[in-house]
mmCIF file of C-alpha atoms and ligand atoms in Angstrom:
data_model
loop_
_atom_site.group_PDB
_atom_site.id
_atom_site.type_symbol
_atom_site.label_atom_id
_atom_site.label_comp_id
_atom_site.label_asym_id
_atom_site.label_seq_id
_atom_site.Cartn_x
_atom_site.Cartn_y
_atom_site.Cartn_z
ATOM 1 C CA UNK A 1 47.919 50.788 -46.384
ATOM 2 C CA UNK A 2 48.989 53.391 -44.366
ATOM 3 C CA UNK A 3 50.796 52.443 -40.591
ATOM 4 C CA UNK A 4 48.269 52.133 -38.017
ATOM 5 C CA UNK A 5 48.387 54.578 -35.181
ATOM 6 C CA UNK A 6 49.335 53.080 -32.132
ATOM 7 C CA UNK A 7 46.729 53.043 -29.259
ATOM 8 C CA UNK A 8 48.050 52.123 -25.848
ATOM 9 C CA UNK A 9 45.518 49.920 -23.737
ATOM 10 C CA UNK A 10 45.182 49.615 -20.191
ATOM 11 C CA UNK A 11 43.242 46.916 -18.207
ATOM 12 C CA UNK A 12 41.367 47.775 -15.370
ATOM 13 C CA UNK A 13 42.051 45.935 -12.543
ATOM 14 C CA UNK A 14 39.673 42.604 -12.595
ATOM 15 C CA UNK A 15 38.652 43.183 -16.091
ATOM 16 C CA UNK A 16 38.790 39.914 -17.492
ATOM 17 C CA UNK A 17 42.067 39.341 -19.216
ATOM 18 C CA UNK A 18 40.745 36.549 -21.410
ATOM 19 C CA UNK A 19 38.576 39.647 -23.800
ATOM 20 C CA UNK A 20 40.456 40.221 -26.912
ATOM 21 C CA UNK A 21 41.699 43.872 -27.349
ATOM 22 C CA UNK A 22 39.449 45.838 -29.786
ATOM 23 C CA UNK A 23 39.740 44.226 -32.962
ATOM 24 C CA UNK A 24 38.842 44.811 -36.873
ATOM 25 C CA UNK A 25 36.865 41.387 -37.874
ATOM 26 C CA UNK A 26 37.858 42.299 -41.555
ATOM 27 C CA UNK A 27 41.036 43.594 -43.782
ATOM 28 C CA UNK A 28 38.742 46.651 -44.982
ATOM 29 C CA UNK A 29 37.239 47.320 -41.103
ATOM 30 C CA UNK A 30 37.259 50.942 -40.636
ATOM 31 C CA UNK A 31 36.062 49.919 -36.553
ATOM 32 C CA UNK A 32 37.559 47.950 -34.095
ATOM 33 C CA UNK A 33 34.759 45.691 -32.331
ATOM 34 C CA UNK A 34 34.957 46.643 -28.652
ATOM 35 C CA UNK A 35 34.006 44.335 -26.261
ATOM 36 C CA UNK A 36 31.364 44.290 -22.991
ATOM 37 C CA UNK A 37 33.448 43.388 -19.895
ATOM 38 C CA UNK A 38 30.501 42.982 -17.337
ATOM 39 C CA UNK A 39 32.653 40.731 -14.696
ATOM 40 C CA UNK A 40 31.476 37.224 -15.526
ATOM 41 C CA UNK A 41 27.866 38.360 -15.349
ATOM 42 C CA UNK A 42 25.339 39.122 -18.369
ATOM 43 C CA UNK A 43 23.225 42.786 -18.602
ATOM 44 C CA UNK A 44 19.366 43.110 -19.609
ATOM 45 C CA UNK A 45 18.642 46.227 -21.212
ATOM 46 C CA UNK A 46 15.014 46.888 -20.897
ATOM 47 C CA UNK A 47 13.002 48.396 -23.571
ATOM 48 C CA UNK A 48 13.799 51.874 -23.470
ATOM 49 C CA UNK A 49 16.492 51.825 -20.507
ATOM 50 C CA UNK A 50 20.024 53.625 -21.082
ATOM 51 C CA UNK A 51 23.392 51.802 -19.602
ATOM 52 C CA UNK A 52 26.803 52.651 -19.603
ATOM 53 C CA UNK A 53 28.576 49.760 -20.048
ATOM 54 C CA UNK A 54 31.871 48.406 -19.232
ATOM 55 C CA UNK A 55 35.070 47.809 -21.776
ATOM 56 C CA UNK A 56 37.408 46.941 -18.489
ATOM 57 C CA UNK A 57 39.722 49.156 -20.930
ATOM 58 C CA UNK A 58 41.818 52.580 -20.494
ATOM 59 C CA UNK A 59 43.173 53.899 -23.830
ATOM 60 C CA UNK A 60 45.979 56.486 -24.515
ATOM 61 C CA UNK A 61 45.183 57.955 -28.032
ATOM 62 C CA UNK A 62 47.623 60.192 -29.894
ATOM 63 C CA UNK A 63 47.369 63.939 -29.693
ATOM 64 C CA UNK A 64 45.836 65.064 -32.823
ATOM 65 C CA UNK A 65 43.187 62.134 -33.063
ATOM 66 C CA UNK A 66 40.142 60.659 -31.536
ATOM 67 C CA UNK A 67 38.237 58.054 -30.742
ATOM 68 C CA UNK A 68 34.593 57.486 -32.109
ATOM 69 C CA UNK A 69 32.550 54.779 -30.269
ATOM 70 C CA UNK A 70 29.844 53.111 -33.197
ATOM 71 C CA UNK A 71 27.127 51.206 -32.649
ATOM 72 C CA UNK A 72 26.876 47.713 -34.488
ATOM 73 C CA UNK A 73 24.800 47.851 -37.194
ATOM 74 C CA UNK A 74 23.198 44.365 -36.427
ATOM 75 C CA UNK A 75 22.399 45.414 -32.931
ATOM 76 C CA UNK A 76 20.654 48.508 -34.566
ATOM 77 C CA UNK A 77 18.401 46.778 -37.127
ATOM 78 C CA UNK A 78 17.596 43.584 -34.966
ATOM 79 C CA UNK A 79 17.306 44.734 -31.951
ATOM 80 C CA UNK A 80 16.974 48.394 -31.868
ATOM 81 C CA UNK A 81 20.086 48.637 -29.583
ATOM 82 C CA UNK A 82 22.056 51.317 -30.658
ATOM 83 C CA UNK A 83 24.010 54.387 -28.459
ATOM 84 C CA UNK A 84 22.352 57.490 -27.879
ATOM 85 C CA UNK A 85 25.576 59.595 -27.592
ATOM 86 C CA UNK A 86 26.645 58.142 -31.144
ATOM 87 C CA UNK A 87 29.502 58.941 -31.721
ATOM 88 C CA UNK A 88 30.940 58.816 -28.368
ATOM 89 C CA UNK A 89 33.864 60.541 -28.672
ATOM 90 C CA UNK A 90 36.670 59.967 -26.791
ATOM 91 C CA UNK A 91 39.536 62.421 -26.343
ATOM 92 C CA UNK A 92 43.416 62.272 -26.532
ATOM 93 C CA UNK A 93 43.721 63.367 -22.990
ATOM 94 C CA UNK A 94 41.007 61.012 -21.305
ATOM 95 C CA UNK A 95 42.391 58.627 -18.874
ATOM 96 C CA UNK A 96 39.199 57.216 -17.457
ATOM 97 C CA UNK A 97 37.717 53.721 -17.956
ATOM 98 C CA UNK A 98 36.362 53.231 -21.995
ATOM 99 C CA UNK A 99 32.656 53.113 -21.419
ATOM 100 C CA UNK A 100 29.727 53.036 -24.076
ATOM 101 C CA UNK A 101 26.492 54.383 -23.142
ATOM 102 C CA UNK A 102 23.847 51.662 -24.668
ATOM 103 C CA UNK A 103 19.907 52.044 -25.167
ATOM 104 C CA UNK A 104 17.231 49.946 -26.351
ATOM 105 C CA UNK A 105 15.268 51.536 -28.689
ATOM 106 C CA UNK A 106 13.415 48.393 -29.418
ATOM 107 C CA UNK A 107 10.146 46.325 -27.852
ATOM 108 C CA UNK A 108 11.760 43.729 -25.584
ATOM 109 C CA UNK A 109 14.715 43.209 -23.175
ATOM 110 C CA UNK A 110 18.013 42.772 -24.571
ATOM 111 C CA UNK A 111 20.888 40.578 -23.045
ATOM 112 C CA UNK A 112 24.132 42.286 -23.184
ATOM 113 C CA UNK A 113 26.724 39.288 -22.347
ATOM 114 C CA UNK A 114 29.918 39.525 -21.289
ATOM 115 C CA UNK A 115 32.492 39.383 -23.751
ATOM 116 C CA UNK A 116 29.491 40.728 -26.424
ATOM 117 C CA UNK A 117 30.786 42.659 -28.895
ATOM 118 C CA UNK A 118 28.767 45.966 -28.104
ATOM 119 C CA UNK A 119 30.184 48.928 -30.530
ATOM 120 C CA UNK A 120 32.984 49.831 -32.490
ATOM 121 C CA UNK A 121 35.843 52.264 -32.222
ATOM 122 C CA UNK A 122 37.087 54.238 -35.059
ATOM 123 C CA UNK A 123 40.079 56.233 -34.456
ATOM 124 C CA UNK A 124 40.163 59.741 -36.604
ATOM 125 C CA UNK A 125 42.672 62.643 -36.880
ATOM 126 C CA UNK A 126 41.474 65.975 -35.394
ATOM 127 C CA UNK A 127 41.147 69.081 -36.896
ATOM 128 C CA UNK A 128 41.371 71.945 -34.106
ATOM 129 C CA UNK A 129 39.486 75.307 -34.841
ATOM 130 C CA UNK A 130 40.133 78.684 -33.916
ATOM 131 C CA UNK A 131 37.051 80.746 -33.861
ATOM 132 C CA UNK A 132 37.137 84.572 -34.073
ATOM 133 C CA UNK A 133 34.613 86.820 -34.230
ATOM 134 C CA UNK A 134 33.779 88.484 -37.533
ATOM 135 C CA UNK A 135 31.080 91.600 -38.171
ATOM 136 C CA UNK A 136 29.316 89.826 -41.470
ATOM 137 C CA UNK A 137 30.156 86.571 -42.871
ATOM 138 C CA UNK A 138 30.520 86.103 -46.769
ATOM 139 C CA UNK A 139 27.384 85.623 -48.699
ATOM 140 C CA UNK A 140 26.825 82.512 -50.649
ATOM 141 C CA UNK A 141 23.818 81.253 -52.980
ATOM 142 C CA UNK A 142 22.134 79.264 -49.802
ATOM 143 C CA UNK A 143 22.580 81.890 -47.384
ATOM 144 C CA UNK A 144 20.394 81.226 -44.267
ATOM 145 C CA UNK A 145 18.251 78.603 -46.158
ATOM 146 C CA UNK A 146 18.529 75.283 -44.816
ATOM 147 C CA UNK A 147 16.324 72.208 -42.707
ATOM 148 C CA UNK A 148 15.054 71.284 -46.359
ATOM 149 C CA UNK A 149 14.990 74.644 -48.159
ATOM 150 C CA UNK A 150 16.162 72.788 -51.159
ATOM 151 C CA UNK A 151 12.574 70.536 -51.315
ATOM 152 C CA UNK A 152 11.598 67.094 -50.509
ATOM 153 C CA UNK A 153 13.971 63.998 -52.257
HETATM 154 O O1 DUT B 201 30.732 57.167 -25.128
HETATM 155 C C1 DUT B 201 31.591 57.712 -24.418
HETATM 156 C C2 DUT B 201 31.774 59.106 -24.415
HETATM 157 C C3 DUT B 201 32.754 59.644 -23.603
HETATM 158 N N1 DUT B 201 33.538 58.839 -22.807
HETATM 159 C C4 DUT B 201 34.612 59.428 -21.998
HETATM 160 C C5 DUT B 201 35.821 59.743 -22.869
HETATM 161 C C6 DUT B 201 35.702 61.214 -23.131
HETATM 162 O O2 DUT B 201 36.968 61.781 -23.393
HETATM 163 C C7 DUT B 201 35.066 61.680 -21.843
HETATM 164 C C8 DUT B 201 34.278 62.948 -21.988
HETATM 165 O O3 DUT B 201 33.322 62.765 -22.994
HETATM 166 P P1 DUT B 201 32.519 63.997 -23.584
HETATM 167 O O4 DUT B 201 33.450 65.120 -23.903
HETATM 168 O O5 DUT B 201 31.624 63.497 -24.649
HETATM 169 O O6 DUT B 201 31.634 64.335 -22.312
HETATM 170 P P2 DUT B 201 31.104 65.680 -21.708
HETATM 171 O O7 DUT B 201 29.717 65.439 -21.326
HETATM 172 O O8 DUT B 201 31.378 66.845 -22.628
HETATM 173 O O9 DUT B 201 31.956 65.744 -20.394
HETATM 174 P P3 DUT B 201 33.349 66.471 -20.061
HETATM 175 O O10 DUT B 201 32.927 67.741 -19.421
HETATM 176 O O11 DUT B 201 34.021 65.522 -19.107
HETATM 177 O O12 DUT B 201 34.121 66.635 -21.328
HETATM 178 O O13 DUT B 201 34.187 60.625 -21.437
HETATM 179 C C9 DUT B 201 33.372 57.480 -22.815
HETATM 180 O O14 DUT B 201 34.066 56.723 -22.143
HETATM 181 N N2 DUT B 201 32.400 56.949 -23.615
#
């Protein structure tokens, strides 16, 4: 296993200090669960209602990666909460507060409670681009076809 890169975490001031830090439930976890910090109190989602929720978290990330925010798959399929941003990304030089923007895609309320593991963070190196401007680009066997030019299944 490769050393993990070193994230640098900041509470906000009353976040609750008893939330565990992001955290990978499993060896293999490629995202760290992060956590709803929602002071004490609990959050209903209504069917079809966007929130941005609360980590009570600041993070410092490396230059040269990111941050992706997930949604939970189990929140997905059973509930049809899920993030409409997915991924959120969140950049090297962000200082702000770590928020995730929520929906609920599904047919009744959902109670977000504090401490609820809401999304997870996967943390990925970035590849910078430098775009130019060209007069023609090179031809290939697909050329402009594409949004299912190669058929159905
Ligand atoms: O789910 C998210 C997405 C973003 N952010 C924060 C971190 C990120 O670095 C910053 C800006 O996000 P993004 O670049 O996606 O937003 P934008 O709409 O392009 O705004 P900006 O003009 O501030 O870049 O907002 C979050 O806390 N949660």
């Amino acid at each position: 296993m490769t050393a993990p890169v070193t994230i640098q975490v900041l509470r906000e001031p009353g976040a609750d200090p008893a939330l565990p830090l992001p955290e990978y439930q499993t060896a293999g976890s490629a995202g760290a669960d992060l956590r709803a910090d929602l002071g004490g109190a609990e959050l209903v989602l209504a069917p079809g209602q966007i929130a941005l929720v609360a980590t009570g978290l600041r993070v410092q990330i490396p230059e040269g990666y990111e941050m992706q925010i997930r949604p939970r798959s189990s929140l997905a399929l059973k509930h049809g909460v899920t993030l409409p941003n997915t991924p959120g990304t969140i950049d090297s030089d962000y200082r702000g507060p770590l928020g995730v923007i929520m929906i609920n895609l599904g047919a009744a309320p959902y109670t977000i409670q504090h401490g609820e593991r809401i999304a997870q963070a996967v943390i990925a190196p970035v590849t910078r681009a430098a775009y130019v401007i060209v007069d023609a680009l090179d031809g290939t066997a697909r050329g402009a076809g594409g949004f299912g030019s190669t058929g159905r299944g």
